[in-house]
Short mmCIF file of C-alpha atoms and ligand atoms in Angstrom, two decimals:
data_model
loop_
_atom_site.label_atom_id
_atom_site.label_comp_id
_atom_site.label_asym_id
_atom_site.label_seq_id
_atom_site.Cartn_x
_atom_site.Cartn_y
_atom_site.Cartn_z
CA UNK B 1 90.43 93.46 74.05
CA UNK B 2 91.15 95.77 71.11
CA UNK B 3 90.36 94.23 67.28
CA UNK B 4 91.04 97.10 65.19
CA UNK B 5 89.97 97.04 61.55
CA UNK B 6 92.20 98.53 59.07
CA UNK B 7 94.52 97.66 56.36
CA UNK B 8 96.86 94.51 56.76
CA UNK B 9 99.93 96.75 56.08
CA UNK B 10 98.96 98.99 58.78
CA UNK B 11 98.70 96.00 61.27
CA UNK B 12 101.81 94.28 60.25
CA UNK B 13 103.92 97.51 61.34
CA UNK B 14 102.19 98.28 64.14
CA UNK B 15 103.06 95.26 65.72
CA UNK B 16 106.51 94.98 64.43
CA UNK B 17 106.43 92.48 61.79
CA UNK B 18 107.83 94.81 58.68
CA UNK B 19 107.02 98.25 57.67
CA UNK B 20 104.51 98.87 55.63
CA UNK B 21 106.88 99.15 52.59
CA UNK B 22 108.28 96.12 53.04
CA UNK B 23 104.45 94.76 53.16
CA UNK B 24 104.59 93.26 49.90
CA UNK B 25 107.72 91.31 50.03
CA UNK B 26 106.72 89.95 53.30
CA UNK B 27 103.05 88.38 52.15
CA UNK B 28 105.03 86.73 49.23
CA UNK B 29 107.35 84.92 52.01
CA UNK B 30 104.79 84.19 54.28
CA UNK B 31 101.77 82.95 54.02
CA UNK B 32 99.22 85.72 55.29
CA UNK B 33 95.79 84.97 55.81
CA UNK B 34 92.27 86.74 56.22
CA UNK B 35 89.78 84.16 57.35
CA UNK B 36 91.90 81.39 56.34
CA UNK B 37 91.90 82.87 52.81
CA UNK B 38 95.23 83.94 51.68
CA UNK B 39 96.09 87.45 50.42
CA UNK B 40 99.26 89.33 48.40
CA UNK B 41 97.49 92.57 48.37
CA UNK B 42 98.87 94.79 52.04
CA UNK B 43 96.10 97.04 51.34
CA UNK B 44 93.11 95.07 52.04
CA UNK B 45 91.44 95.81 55.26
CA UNK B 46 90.89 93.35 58.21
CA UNK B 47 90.03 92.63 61.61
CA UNK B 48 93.08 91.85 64.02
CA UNK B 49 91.70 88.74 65.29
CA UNK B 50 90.65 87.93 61.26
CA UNK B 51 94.97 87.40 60.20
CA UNK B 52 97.07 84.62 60.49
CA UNK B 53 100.76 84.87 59.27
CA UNK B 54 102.24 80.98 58.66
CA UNK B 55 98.90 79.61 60.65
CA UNK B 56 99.75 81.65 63.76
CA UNK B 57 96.89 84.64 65.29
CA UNK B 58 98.94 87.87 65.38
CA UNK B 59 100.51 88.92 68.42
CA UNK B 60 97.93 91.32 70.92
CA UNK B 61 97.53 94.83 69.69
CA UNK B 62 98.12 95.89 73.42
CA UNK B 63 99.36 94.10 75.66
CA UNK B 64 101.76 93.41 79.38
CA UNK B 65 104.51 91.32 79.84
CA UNK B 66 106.15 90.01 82.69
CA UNK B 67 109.98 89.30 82.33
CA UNK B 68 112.13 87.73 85.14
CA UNK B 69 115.50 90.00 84.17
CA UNK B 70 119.12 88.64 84.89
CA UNK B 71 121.81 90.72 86.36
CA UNK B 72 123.31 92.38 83.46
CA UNK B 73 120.39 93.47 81.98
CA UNK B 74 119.65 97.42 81.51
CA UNK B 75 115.81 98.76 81.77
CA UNK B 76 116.56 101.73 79.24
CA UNK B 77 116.09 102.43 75.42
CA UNK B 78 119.34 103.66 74.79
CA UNK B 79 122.17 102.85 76.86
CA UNK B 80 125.40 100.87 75.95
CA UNK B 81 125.47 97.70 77.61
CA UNK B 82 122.66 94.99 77.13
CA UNK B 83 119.22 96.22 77.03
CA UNK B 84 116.06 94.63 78.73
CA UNK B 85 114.55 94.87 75.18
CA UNK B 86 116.93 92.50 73.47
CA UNK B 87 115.37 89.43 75.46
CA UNK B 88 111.86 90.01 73.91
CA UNK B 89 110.68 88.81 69.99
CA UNK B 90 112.70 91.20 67.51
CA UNK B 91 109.54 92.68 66.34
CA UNK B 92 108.66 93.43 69.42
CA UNK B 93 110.92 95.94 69.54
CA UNK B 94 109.32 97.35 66.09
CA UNK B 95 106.06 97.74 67.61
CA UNK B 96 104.20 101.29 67.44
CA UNK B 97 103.18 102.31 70.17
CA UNK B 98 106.93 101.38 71.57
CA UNK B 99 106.64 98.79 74.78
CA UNK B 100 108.50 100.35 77.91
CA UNK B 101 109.25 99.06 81.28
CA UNK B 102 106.95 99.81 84.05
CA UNK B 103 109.39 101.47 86.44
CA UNK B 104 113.45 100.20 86.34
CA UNK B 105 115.37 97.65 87.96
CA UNK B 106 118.91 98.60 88.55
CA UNK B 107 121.24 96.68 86.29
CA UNK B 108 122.38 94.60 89.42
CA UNK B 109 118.86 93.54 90.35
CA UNK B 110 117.44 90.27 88.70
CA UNK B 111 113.45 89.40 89.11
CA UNK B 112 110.39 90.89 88.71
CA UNK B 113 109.76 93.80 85.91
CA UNK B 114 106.54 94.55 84.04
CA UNK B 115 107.01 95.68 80.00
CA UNK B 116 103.96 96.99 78.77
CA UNK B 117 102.65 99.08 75.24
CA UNK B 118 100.32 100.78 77.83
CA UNK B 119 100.66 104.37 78.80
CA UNK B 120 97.99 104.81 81.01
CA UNK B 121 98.55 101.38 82.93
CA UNK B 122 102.29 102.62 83.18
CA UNK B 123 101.28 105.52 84.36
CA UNK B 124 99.23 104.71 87.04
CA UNK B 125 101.39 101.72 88.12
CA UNK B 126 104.25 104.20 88.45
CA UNK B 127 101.75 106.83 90.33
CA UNK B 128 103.91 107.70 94.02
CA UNK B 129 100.19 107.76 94.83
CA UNK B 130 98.79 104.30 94.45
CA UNK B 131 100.27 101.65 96.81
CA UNK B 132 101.85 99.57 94.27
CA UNK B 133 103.39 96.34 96.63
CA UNK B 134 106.86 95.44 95.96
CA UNK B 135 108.57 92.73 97.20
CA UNK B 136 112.23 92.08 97.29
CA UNK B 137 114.61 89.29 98.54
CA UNK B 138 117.68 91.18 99.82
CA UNK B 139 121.41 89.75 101.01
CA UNK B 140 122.98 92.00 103.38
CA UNK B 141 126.48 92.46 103.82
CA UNK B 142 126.67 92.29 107.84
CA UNK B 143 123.84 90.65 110.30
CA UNK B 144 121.26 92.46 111.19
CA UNK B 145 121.32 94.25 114.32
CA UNK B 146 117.46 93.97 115.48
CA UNK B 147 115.71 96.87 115.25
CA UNK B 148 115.84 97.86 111.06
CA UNK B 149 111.96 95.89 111.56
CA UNK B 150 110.47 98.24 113.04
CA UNK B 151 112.66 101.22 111.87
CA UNK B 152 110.98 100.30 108.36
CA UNK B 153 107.35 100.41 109.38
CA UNK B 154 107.43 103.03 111.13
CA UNK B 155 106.88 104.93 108.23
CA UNK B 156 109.15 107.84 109.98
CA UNK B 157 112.93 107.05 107.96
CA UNK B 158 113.70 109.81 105.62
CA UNK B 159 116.21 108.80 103.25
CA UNK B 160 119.05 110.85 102.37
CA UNK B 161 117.82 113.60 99.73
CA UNK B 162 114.57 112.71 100.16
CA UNK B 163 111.80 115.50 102.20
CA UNK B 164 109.00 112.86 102.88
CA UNK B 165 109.48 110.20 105.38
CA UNK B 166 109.05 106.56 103.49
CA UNK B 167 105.77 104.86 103.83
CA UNK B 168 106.23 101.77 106.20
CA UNK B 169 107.49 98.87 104.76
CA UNK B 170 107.31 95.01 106.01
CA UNK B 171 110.64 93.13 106.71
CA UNK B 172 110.12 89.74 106.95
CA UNK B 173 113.58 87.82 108.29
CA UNK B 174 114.87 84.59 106.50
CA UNK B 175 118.11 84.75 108.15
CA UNK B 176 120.67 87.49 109.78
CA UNK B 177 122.16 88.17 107.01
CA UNK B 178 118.79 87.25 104.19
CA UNK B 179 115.59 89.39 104.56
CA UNK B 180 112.24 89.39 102.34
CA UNK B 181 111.06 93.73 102.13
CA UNK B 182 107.89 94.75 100.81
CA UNK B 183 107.97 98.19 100.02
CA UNK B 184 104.99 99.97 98.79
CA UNK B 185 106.50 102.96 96.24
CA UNK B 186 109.55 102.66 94.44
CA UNK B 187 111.94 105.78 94.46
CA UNK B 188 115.67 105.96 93.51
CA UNK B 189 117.39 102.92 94.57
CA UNK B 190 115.08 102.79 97.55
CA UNK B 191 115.93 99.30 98.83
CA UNK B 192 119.66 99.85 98.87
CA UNK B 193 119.19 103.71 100.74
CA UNK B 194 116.64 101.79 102.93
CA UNK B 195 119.61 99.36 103.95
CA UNK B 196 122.43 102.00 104.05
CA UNK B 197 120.38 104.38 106.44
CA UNK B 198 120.45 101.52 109.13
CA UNK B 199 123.96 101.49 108.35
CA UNK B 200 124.27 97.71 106.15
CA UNK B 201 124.53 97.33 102.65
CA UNK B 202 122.73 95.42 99.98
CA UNK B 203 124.78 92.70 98.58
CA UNK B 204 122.28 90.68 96.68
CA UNK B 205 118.99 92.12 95.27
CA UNK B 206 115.82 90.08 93.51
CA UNK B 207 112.41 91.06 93.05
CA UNK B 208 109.47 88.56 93.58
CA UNK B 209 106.65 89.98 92.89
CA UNK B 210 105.67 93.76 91.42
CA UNK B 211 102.19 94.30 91.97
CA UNK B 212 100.83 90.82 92.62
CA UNK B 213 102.98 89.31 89.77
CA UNK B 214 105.70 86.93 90.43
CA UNK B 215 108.27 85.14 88.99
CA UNK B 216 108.48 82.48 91.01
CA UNK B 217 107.86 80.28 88.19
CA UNK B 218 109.68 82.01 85.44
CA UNK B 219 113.52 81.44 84.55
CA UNK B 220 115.88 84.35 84.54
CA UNK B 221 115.64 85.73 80.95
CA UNK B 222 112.17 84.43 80.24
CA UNK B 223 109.12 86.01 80.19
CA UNK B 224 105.05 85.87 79.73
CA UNK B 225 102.09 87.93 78.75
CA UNK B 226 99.74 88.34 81.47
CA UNK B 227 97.37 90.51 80.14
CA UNK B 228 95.79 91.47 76.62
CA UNK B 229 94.62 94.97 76.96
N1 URA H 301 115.70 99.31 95.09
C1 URA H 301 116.99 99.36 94.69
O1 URA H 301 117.84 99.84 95.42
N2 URA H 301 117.31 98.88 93.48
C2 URA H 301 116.40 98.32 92.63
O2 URA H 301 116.76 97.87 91.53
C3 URA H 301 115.07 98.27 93.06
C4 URA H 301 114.75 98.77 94.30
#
């Protein structure tokens, strides 16, 4: 776990709570402490895990978050509409470096979506490479007609657009018309192609789980941090 040392204005806007102009104003209207002794001056140095603002420890320098989005909800920066980010702590979105989503969720889909400050962890959990397990509840639009099991872990259907074949992919049916997919890579609206090549069409779309992680016990809009890098 990282515990940099360096001066409290430079910790306060990494992590989003002011800039490091605004340093000054903000240890006058809250109480900022360095081993429980409290401080005015921005430019002292300190250890991370040494501050408390208002008797709270500092949010991680690093960390992952795991958000149950709503339908609604866009995974992008800077699109109009409602953004992912807006559900998270203000200053979270003030944080340097920036938190991104790990991956997207179409605007449609609710569930499972990591957020993460962590390039290299979103990079490798984003690698076409490593067999990242994804698993979606899906409504269909018409019954199924029997064979779209097999057809999916086969490992042989080539989406439209696409020139590799998908790795196979477990169906596991809830009901004719309600399936559970685990998919193990994640390219352009995959689930919905997956379901329009065997000529249905996604209705309903949630993610469980993204790599292990579900939010099974997580309301729609709420989130947690399961892991501290
Ligand atoms: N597949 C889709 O079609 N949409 C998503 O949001 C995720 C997977």
């Amino acid at each position: 776990m990282k515990n940099s040392y360096k001066r409290v204005d430079a910790h306060l806007s990494s992590l989003g709570y002011c800039t490091r102009s605004d340093a000054k104003k903000f240890l006058k209207m809250n109480e900022l402490t360095v081993n429980k002794e409290r401080i005015y001056n921005p430019s002292i140095k300190a250890y991370h895990d040494e501050i408390k603002i208002n008797e709270k420890i500092l949010d991680p320098e690093s960390f992952t978050i795991l958000l149950n989005k709503p339908a609604g909800v866009i995974c992008s920066h800077n699109d109009a509409g409602v953004l992912i980010y807006s559900l998270l702590p203000q200053r979270w979105n003030q944080r340097k470096p920036k938190i991104s989503t790990i991956g997207r969720l179409d605007v449609d889909t609710t569930g499972a979506i990591l957020i993460t400050d962590d390039g290299v962890l979103n990079h490798r959990l984003t690698n076409p490479k490593k067999d990242i397990s994804k698993v979606y509840e899906v409504d269909l639009k018409v019954p199924l007609k029997g064979d779209e099991e097999d057809i999916f872990a086969s490992g042989e259907l080539l989406l439209n657009g696409e020139k590799k074949p998908l790795l196979p992919a477990k169906l596991e049916i809830i009901s004719p018309t309600k399936v559970r997919l685990e998919i193990f890579e994640g390219k352009y609206h995959q689930v919905k192609r997956m379901f329009a090549a065997v000529g249905n069409r996604v209705v309903k779309l949630h993610r469980v789980s993204f790599d292990g992680y579900t939010v099974e016990d997580l309301k729609e809009g709420d989130y947690k941090i399961i892991r501290v890098n």
